[in-house]
XYZ file of N, CA and C in Angstrom:
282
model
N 75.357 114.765 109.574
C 75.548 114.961 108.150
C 76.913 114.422 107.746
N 76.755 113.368 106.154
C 78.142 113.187 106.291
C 79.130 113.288 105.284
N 79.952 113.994 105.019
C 80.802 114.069 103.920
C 80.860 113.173 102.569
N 81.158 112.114 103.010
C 81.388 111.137 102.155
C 82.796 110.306 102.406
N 83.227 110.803 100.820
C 85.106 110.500 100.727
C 85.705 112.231 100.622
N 85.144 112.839 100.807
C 85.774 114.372 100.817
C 85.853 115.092 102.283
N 87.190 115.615 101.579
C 87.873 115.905 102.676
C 87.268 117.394 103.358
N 86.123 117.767 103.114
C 85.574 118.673 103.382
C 85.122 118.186 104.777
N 85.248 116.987 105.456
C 84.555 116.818 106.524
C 85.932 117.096 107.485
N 87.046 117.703 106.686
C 88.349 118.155 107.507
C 88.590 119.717 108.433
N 87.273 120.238 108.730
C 87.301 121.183 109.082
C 87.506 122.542 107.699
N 86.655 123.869 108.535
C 87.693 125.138 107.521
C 88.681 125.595 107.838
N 89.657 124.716 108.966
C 90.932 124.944 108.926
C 92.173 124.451 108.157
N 91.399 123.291 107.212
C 92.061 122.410 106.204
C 93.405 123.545 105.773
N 94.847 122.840 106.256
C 95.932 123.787 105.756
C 96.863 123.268 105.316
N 97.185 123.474 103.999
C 98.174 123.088 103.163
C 99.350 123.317 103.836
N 100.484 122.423 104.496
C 101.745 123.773 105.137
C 102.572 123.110 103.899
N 103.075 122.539 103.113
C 103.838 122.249 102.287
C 103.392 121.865 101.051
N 103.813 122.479 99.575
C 103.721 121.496 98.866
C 104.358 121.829 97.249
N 104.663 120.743 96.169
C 105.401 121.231 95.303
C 104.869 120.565 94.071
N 104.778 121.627 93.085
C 103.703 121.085 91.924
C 104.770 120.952 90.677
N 104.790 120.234 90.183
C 105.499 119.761 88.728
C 104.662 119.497 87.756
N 104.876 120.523 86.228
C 104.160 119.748 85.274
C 104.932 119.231 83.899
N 104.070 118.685 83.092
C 105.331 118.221 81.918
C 104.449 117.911 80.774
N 104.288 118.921 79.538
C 103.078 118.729 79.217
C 101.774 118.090 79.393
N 100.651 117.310 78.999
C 99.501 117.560 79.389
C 99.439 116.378 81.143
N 100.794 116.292 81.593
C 100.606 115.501 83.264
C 101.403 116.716 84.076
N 100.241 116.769 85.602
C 100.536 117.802 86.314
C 100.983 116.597 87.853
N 101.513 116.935 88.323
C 101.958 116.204 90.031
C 102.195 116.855 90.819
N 101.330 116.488 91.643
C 101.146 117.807 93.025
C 101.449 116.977 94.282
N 102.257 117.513 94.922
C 102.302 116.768 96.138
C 102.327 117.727 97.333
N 101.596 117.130 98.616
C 101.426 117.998 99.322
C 101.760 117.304 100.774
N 101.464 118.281 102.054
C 101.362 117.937 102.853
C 100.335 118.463 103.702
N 99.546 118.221 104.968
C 99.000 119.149 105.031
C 97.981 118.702 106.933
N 97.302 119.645 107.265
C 97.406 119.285 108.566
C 94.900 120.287 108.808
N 94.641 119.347 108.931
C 93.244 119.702 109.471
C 92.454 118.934 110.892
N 90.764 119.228 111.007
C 90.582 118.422 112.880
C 89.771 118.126 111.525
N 89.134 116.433 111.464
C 87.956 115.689 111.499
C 86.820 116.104 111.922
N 86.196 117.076 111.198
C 84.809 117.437 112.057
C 83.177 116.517 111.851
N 83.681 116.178 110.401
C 82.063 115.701 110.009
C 82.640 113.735 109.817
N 81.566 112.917 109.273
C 81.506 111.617 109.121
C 82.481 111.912 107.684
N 83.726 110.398 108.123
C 84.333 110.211 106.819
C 84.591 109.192 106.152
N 83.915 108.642 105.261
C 83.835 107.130 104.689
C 83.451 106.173 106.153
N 82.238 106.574 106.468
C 82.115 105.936 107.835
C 82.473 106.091 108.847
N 83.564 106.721 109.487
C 84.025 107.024 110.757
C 83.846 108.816 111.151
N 82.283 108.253 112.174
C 82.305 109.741 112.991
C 82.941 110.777 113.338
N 82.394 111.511 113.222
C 83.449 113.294 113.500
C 84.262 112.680 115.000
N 85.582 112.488 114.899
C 86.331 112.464 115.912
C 86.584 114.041 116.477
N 86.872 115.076 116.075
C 87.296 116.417 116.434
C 88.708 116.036 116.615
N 89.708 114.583 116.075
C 91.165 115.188 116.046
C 92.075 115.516 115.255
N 93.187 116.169 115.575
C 93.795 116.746 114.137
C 94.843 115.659 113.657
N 94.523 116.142 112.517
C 95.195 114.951 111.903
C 96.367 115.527 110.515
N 97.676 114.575 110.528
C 98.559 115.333 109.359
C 98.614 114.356 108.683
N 98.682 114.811 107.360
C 98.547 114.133 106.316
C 99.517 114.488 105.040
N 100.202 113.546 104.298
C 100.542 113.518 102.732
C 99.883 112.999 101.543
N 99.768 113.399 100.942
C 99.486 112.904 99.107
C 99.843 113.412 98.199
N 99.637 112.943 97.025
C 100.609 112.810 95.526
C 99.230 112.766 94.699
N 99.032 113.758 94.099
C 98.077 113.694 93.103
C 98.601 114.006 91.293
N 98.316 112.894 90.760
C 98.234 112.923 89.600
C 97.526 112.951 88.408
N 97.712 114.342 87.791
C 96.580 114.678 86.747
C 96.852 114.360 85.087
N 96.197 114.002 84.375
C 96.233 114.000 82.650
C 94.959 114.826 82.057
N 95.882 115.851 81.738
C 94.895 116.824 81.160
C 94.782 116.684 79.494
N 93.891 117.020 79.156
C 93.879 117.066 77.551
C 92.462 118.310 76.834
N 93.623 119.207 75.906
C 92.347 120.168 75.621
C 92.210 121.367 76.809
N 93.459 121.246 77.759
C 93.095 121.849 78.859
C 91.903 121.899 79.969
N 91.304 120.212 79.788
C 90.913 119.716 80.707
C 91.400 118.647 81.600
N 91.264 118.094 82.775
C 91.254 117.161 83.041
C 90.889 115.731 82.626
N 90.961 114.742 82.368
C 90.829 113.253 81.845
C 90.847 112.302 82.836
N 91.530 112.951 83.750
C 91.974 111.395 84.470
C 92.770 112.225 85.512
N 92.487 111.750 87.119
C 93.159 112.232 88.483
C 93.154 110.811 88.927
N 94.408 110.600 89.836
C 94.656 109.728 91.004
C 95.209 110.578 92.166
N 94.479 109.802 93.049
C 95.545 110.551 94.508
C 95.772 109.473 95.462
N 96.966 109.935 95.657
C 98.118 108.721 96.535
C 98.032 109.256 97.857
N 97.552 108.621 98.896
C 98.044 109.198 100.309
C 98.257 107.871 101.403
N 98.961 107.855 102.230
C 99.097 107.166 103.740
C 97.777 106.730 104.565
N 96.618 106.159 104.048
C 95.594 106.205 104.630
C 95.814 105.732 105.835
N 96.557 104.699 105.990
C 96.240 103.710 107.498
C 97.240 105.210 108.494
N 97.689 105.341 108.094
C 98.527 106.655 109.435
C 97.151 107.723 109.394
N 96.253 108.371 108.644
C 95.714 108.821 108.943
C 94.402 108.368 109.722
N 93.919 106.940 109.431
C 93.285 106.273 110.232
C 93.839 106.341 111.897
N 95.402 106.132 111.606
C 95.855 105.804 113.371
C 95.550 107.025 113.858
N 95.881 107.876 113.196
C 95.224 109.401 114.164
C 94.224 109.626 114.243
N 92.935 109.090 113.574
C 91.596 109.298 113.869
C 91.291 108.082 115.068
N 92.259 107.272 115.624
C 91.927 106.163 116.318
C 91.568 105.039 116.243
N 91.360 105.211 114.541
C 90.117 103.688 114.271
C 91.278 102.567 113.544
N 92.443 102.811 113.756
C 93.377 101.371 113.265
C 94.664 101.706 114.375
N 94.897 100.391 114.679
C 96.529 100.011 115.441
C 97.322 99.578 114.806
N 98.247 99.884 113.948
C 99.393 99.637 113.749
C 100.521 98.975 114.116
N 101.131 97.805 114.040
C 101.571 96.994 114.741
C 103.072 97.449 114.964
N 103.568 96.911 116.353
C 104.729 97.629 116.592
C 105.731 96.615 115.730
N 106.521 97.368 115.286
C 107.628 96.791 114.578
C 108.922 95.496 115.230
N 109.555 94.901 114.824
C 109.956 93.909 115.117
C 111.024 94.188 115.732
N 111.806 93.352 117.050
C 112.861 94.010 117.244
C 113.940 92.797 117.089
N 115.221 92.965 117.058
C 116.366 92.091 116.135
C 116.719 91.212 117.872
């Protein structure tokens, strides 16, 4: 069974350990950090079972006291390297 693009395929141990929310009338910015295991299929790549830490920056425009419009910013390729499925190239040396 497979998730999709949601992060629900992050286990129910999905755990926020950091994060700090700012708003400023109708735009909210949440940024977090946060640490779960890969259990189910995610945008294609099989339940690995490893844990993986993660950041993102989500940005909301609310209006009417709804939502309108979300983006979310995160490090995908580092969370790829911890699921295994990208190498990252070693950096250059002088």
């Amino acid at each position: 069974m497979g998730c999709g693009k949601s992060w629900v395929c992050f286990s129910e141990h999905f755990l926020i350990l950091d994060s700090k929310i700012f708003a400023s009338g109708d735009f909210v910015v949440a940024r977090y950090r946060a640490t779960a295991t890969q259990k189910g299929n995610y945008l294609g790549i099989a339940a690995t079972n490893k844990p993986v830490n993660f950041q993102g920056c989500n940005f909301v425009e609310l209006r009417n006291g709804k939502v309108i419009r979300s983006r979310i910013y995160a490090d995908n390729a580092l969370l790829y390297q911890q699921l295994g499925v990208l190498s990252l190239p070693k950096a250059a040396t002088a």
